Short mmCIF file of C-alpha atoms in Angstrom, two decimals:
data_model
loop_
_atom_site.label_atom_id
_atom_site.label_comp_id
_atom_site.label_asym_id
_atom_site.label_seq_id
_atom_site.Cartn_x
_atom_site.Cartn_y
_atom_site.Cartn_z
CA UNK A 812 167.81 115.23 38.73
CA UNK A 813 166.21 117.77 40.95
CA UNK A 814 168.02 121.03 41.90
CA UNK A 815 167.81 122.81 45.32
CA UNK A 816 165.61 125.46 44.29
CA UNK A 817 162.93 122.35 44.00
CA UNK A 818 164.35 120.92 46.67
CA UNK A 819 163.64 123.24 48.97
CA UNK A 820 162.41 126.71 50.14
CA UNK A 821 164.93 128.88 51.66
CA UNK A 822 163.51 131.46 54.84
CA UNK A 823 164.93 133.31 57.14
CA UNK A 824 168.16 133.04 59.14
CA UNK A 825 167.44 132.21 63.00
CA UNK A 826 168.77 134.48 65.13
CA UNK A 827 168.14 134.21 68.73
CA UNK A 828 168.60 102.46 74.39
CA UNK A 829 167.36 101.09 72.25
CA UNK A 830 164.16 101.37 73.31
CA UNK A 831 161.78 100.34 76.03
CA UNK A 832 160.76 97.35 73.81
CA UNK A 833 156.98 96.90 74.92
CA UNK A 834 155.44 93.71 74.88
CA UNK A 835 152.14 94.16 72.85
CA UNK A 836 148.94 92.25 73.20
CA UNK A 837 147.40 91.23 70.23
CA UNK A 838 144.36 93.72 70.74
CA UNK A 839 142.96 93.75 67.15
CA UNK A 840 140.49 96.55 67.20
CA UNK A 841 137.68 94.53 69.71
CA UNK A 842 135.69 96.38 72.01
CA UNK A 843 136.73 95.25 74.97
CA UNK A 844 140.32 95.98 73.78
CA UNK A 845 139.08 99.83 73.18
CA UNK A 846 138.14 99.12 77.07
CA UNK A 847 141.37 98.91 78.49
CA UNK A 848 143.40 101.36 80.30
CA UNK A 849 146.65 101.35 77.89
CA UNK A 850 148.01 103.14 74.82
CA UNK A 851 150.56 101.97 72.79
CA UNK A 852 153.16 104.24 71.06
CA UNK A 853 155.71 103.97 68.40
CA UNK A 854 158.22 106.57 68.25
CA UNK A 855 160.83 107.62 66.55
CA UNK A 856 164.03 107.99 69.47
CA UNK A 857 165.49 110.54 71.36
CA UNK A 858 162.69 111.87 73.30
CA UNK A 859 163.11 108.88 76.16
CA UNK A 860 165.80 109.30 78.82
CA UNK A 861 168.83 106.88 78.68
CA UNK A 862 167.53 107.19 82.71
CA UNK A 863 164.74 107.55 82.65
CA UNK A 864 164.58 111.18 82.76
CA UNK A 865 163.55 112.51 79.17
CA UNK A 866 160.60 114.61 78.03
CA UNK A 867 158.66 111.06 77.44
CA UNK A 868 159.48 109.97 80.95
CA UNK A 869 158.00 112.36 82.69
CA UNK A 870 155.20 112.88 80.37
CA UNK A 871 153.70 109.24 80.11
CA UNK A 872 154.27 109.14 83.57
CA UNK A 873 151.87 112.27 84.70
CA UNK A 874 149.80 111.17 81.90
CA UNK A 875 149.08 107.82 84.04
CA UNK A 876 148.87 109.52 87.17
CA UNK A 877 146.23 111.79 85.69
CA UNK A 878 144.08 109.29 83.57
CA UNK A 879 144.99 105.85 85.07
CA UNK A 880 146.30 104.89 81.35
CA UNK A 881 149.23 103.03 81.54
CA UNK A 882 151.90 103.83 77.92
CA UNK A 883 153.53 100.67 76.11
CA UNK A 884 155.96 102.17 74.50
CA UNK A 885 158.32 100.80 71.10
CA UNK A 886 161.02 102.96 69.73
CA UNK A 887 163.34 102.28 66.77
CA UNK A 888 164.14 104.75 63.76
CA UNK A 889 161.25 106.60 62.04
CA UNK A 890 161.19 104.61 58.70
CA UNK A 891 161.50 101.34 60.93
CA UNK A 892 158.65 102.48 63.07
CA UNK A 893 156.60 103.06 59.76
CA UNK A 894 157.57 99.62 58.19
CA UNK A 895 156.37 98.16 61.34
CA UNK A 896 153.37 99.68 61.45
CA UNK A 897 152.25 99.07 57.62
CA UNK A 898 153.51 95.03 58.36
CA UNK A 899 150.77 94.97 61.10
CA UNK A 900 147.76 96.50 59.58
CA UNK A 901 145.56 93.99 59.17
CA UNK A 902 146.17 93.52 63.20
CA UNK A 903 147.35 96.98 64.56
CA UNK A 904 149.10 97.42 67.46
CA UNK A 905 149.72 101.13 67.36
CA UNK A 906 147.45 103.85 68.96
CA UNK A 907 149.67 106.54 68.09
CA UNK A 908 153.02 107.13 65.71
CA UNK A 909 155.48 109.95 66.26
CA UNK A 910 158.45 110.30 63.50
CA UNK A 911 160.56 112.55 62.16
CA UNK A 912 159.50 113.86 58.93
CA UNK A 913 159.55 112.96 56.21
CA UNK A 914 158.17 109.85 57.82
CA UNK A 915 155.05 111.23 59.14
CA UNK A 916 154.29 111.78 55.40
CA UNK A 917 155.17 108.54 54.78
CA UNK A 918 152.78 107.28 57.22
CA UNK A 919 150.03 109.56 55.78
CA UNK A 920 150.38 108.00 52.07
CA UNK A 921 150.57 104.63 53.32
CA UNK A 922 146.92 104.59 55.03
CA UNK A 923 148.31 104.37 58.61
CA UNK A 924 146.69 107.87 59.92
CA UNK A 925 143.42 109.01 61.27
CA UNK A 926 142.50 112.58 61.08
CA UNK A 927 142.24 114.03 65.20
CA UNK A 928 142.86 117.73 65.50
CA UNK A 929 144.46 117.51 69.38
CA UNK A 930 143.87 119.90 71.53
CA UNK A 931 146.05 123.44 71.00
CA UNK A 932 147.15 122.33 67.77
CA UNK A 933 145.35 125.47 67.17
CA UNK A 934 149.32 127.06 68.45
CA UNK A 935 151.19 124.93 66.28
CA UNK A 936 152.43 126.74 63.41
CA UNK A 937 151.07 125.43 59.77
CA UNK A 938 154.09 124.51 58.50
CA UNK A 939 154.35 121.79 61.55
CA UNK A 940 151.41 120.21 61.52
CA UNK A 941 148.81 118.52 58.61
CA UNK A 942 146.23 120.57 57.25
CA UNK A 943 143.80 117.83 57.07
CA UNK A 944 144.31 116.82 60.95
CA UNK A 945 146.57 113.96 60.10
CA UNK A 946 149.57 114.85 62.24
CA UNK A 947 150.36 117.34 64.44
CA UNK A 948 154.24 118.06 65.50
CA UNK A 949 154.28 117.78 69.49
CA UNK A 950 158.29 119.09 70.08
CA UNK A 951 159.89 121.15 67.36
CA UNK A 952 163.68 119.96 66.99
CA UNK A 953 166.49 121.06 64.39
CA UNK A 954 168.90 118.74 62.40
CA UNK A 955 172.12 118.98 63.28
CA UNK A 956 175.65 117.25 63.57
CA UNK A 957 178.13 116.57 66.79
CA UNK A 958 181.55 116.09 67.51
CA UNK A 959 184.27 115.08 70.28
CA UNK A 960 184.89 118.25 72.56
CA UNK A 961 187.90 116.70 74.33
CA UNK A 962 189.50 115.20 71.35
CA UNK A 963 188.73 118.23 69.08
CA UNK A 964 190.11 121.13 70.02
CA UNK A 965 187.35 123.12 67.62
CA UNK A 966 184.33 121.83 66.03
CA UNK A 967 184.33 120.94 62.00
CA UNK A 968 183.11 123.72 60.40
CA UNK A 969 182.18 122.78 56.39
CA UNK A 970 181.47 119.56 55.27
CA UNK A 971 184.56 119.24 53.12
CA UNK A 972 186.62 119.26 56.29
CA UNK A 973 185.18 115.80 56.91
CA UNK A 974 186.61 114.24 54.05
CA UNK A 975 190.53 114.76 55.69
CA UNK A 976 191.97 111.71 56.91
CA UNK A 977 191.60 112.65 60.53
CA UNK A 978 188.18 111.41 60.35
CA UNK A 979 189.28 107.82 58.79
CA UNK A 980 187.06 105.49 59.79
CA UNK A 981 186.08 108.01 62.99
CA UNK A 982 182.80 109.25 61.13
CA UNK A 983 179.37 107.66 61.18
CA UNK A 984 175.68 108.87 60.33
CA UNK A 985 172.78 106.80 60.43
CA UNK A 986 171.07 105.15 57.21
CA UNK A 987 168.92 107.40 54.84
CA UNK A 988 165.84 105.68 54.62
CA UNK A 989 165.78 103.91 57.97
CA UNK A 990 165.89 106.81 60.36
CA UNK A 991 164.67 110.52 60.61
CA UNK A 992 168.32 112.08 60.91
CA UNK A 993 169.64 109.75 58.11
CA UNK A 994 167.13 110.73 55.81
CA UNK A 995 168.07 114.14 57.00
CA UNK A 996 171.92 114.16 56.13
CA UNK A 997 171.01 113.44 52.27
CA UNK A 998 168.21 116.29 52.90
CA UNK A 999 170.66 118.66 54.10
CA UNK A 1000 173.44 118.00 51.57
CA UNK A 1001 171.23 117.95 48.70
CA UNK A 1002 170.24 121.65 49.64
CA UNK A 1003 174.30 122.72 50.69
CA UNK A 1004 175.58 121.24 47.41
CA UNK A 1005 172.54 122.63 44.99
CA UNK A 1006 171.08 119.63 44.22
CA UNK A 1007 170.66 115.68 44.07
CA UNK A 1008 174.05 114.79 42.05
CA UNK A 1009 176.45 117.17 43.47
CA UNK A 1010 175.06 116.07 46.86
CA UNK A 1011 175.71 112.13 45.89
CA UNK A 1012 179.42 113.14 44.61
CA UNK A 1013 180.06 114.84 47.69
CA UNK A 1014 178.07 111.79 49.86
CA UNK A 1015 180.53 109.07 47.66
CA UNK A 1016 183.45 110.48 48.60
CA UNK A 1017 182.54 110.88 52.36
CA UNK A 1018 181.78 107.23 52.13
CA UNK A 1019 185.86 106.22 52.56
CA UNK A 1020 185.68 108.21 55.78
CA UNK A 1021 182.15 106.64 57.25
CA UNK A 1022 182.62 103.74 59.98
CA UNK A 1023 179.33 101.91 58.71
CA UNK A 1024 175.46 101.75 58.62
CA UNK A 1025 173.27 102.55 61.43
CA UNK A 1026 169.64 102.21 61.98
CA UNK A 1027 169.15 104.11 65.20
CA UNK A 1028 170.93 107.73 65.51
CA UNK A 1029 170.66 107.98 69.23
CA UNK A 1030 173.56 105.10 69.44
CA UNK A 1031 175.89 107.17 67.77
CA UNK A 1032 176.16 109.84 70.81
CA UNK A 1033 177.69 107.62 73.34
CA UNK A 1034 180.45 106.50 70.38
CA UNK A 1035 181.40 110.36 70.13
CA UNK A 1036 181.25 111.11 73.81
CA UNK A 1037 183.86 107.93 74.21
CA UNK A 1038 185.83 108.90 71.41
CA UNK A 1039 185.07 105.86 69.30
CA UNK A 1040 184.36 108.15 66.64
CA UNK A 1041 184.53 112.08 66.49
CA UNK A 1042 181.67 113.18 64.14
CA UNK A 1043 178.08 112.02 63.55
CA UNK A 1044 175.03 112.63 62.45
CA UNK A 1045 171.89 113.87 64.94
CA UNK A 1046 169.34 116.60 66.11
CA UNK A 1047 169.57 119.02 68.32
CA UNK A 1048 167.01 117.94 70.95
CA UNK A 1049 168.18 114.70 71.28
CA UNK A 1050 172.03 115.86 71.49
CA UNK A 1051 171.46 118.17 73.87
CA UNK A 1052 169.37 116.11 76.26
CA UNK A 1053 172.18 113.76 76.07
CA UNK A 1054 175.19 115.76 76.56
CA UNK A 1055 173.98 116.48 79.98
CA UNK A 1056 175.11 112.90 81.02
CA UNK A 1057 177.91 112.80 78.00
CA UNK A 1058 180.02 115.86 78.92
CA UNK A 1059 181.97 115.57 75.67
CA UNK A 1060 179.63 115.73 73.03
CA UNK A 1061 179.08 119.40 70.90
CA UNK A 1062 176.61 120.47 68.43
CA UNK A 1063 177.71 121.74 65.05
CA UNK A 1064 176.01 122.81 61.91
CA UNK A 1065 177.98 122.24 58.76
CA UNK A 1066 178.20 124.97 55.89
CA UNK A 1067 179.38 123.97 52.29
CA UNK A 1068 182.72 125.76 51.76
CA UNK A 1069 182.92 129.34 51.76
CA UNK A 1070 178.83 129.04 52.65
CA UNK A 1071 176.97 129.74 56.02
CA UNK A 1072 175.73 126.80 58.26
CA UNK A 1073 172.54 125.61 57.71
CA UNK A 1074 169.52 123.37 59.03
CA UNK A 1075 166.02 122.62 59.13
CA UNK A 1076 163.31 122.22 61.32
CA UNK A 1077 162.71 118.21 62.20
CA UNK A 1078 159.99 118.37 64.22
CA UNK A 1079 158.76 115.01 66.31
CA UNK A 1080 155.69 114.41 64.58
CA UNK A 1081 152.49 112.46 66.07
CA UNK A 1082 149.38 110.86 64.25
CA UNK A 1083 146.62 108.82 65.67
CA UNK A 1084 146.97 105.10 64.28
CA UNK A 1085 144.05 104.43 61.64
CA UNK A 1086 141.69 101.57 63.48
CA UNK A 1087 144.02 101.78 66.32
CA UNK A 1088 143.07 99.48 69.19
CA UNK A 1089 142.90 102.49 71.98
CA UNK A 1090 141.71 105.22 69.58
CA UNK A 1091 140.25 107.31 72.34
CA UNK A 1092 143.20 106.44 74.83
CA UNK A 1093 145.36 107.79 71.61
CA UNK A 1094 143.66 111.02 71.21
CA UNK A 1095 143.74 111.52 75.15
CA UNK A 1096 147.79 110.92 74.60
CA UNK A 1097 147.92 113.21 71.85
CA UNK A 1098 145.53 116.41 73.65
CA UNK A 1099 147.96 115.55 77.05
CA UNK A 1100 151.45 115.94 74.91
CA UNK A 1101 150.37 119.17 73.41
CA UNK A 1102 148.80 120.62 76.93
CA UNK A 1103 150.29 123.62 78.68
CA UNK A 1104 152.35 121.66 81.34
CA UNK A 1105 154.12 119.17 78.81
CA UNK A 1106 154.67 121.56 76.25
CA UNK A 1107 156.54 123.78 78.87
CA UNK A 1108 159.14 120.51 79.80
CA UNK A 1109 159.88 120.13 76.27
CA UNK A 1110 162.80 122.44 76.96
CA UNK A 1111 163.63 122.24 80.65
CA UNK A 1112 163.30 118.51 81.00
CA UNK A 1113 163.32 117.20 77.21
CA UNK A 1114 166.27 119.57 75.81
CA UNK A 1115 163.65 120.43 72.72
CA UNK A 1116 161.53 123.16 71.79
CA UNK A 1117 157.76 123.90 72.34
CA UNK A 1118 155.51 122.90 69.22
CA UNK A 1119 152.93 125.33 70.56
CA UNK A 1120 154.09 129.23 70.13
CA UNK A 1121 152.11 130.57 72.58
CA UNK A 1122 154.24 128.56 75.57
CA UNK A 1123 157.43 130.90 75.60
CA UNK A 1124 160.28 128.62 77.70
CA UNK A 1125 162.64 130.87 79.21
CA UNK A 1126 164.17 128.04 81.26
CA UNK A 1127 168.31 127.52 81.09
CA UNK A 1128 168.04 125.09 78.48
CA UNK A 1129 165.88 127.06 76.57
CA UNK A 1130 168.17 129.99 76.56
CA UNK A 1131 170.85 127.83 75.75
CA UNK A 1132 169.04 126.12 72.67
CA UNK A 1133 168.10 129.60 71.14
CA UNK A 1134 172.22 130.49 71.78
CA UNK A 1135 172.88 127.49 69.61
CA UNK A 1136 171.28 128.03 66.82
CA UNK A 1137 171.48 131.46 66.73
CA UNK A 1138 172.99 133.02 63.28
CA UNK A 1139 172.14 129.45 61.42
CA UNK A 1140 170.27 129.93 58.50
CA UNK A 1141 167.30 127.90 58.12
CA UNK A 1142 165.85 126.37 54.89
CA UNK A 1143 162.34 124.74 54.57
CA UNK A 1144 162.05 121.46 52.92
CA UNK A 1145 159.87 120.48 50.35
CA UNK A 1146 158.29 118.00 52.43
CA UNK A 1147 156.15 117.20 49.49
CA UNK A 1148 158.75 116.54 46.76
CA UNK A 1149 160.46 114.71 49.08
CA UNK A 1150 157.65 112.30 50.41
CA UNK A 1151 157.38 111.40 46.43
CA UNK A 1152 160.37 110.83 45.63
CA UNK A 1153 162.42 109.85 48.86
CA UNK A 1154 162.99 106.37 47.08
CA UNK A 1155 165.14 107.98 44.59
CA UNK A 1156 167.03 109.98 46.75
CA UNK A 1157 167.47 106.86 48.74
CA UNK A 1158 168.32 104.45 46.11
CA UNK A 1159 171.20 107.25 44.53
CA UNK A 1160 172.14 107.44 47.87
CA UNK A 1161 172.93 103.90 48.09
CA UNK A 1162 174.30 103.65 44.74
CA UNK A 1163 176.60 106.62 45.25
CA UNK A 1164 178.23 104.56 48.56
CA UNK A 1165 177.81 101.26 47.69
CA UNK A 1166 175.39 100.73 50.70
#
């Protein structure tokens, strides 16, 4: 069993639709496929508007107005986006992949990256981006949870409060090892509880409270905002870009008993597909997402933050984002550790709940 001091490497506290499903042409590398005027990207969700009016929206769009290149677009979880990707590599589909991690690691072992060094990755912080060029993280996020404002009169604060009977069957989080944020609950519990088995025991018993599997995270928002269920699992990017159209959803961070809230940077993550189809339509993508202009609507349109650190948003939603997670102490994976052994955490996650 690994402990948390493996697990991770604690830092500094902060302080202040289903998808678009694209229909894909069977391009298979040719040259006059690297001809056409298209780029197709799988992503991980929360970045695309429920209408139409997220960070992804408005980029692809100004990126076809500016280059002519018109963005297919697929979205699922980040390990489903991976699986699909490794099923179609003898015929790939993807130009460019952008997951949560660890799945960009994931993507990395399994062959399915290029190296391309975009254009002011140069501003991205080293912790948030491959040293060999693999990946790049194009909007920094944070892991979080949310609740029902209306039917809550305060938000949960430790994670033991989630194991009361209030939250019978009104508590869902998406499925470790299928997407980013459900990898990211067993993450974040194995580094609140100290380590993989107290994290599973804790995990078990949270299991009589949990509604069911999910393989997308972004469809547990509009549950909470109806008051389906109170408490799920998410980030804060994609909460807060949604709460603007669901009026009762709040973000929450929870603390182990008698601890301080924590999270962890989750970064959106993007790679250039190895023997993609559009490779230079991909690395055009990947320069125009990390440019000036898009990297300053990551907060005011896209509810995220910057992935470059010399673009300083001082927008309302950026001064409301740094409000949020102000005080929360952050700890840094072991991206690493984890990439290797994810299965295991995964499989004693599903033999701790039966899933």
């Amino acid at each position: 069993m690994r402990t948390s001091s493996k697990l991770v490497k604690p830092i500094a506290a902060v302080t202040g639709s289903l998808a678009l499903a694209a229909t894909l042409t069977a391009c298979g590398g040719s040259s006059a496929a690297s001809d056409e005027k298209v780029v197709t990207v799988y992503s991980a969700d929360g970045l695309k508007g429920e209408k139409g009016d997220g960070w992804y929206d408005k980029v692809f769009a100004d990126f076809e107005k500016e280059t002519g290149i018109k963005v297919k677009y697929v979205e699922g979880g980040s390990g489903e986006m991976v699986q699909r990707a490794v099923r179609e590599k003898n015929n790939t589909q993807a130009d460019v992949i952008v997951t949560l991690p660890p799945f960009i690691q994931q993507a990395d072992s399994k062959g399915l990256l290029q190296a391309y060094t975009p254009k002011g990755a140069e501003q991205v912080d080293g912790a948030n981006k491959a040293a060999d060029g693999k990946w790049t993280s194009v909007v920094n996020n944070y892991f979080g949870f949310i609740y029902n404002k209306q039917q809550l009169k305060e938000a949960p604060t430790t994670w033991e409060e989630l194991l009361d009977g209030t939250f019978k069957n009104k508590l869902q989080y998406s499925t470790p090892g299928v997407a980013g944020d459900g990898t990211a609950v067993v993450i974040k519990a194995m580094n609140d509880f100290g380590g993989q088995e107290p994290a599973m025991e804790y995990l078990k018993k949270l299991q009589a409270n949990n509604v069911g599997p999910s393989s997308s995270t972004s469809k547990l928002a509009p549950k909470v905002d109806k008051g389906e269920i109170l408490v799920a699992n998410g980030d804060v990017q994609m909460n807060f870009a949604q709460s603007k159209s669901m009026p009762n959803l709040g973000i929450w961070f929870p603390a182990k008993e008698g601890g301080k809230p924590t999270t962890f940077a989750l970064p959106y993550a993007a790679g250039l597909v190895n023997k993609a189809p559009h490779t230079e339509n991909g690395k055009k993508l990947l320069d125009f997402m990390l440019g000036e202009q898009a990297q300053r609507e990551v907060s005011a349109v896209g509810g995220g933050f910057p992935a470059r650190k010399d673009v300083k948003a001082t927008d309302a939603n950026a001064i409301e984002l740094a409000k949020l997670i102000e005080g929360v102490e952050v700890f840094e994976p072991d991206w690493a550790d984890i990439d290797k052994n994810l299965t295991t955490y995964v499989d004693a996650w599903k033999t701790a709940t039966g899933s």
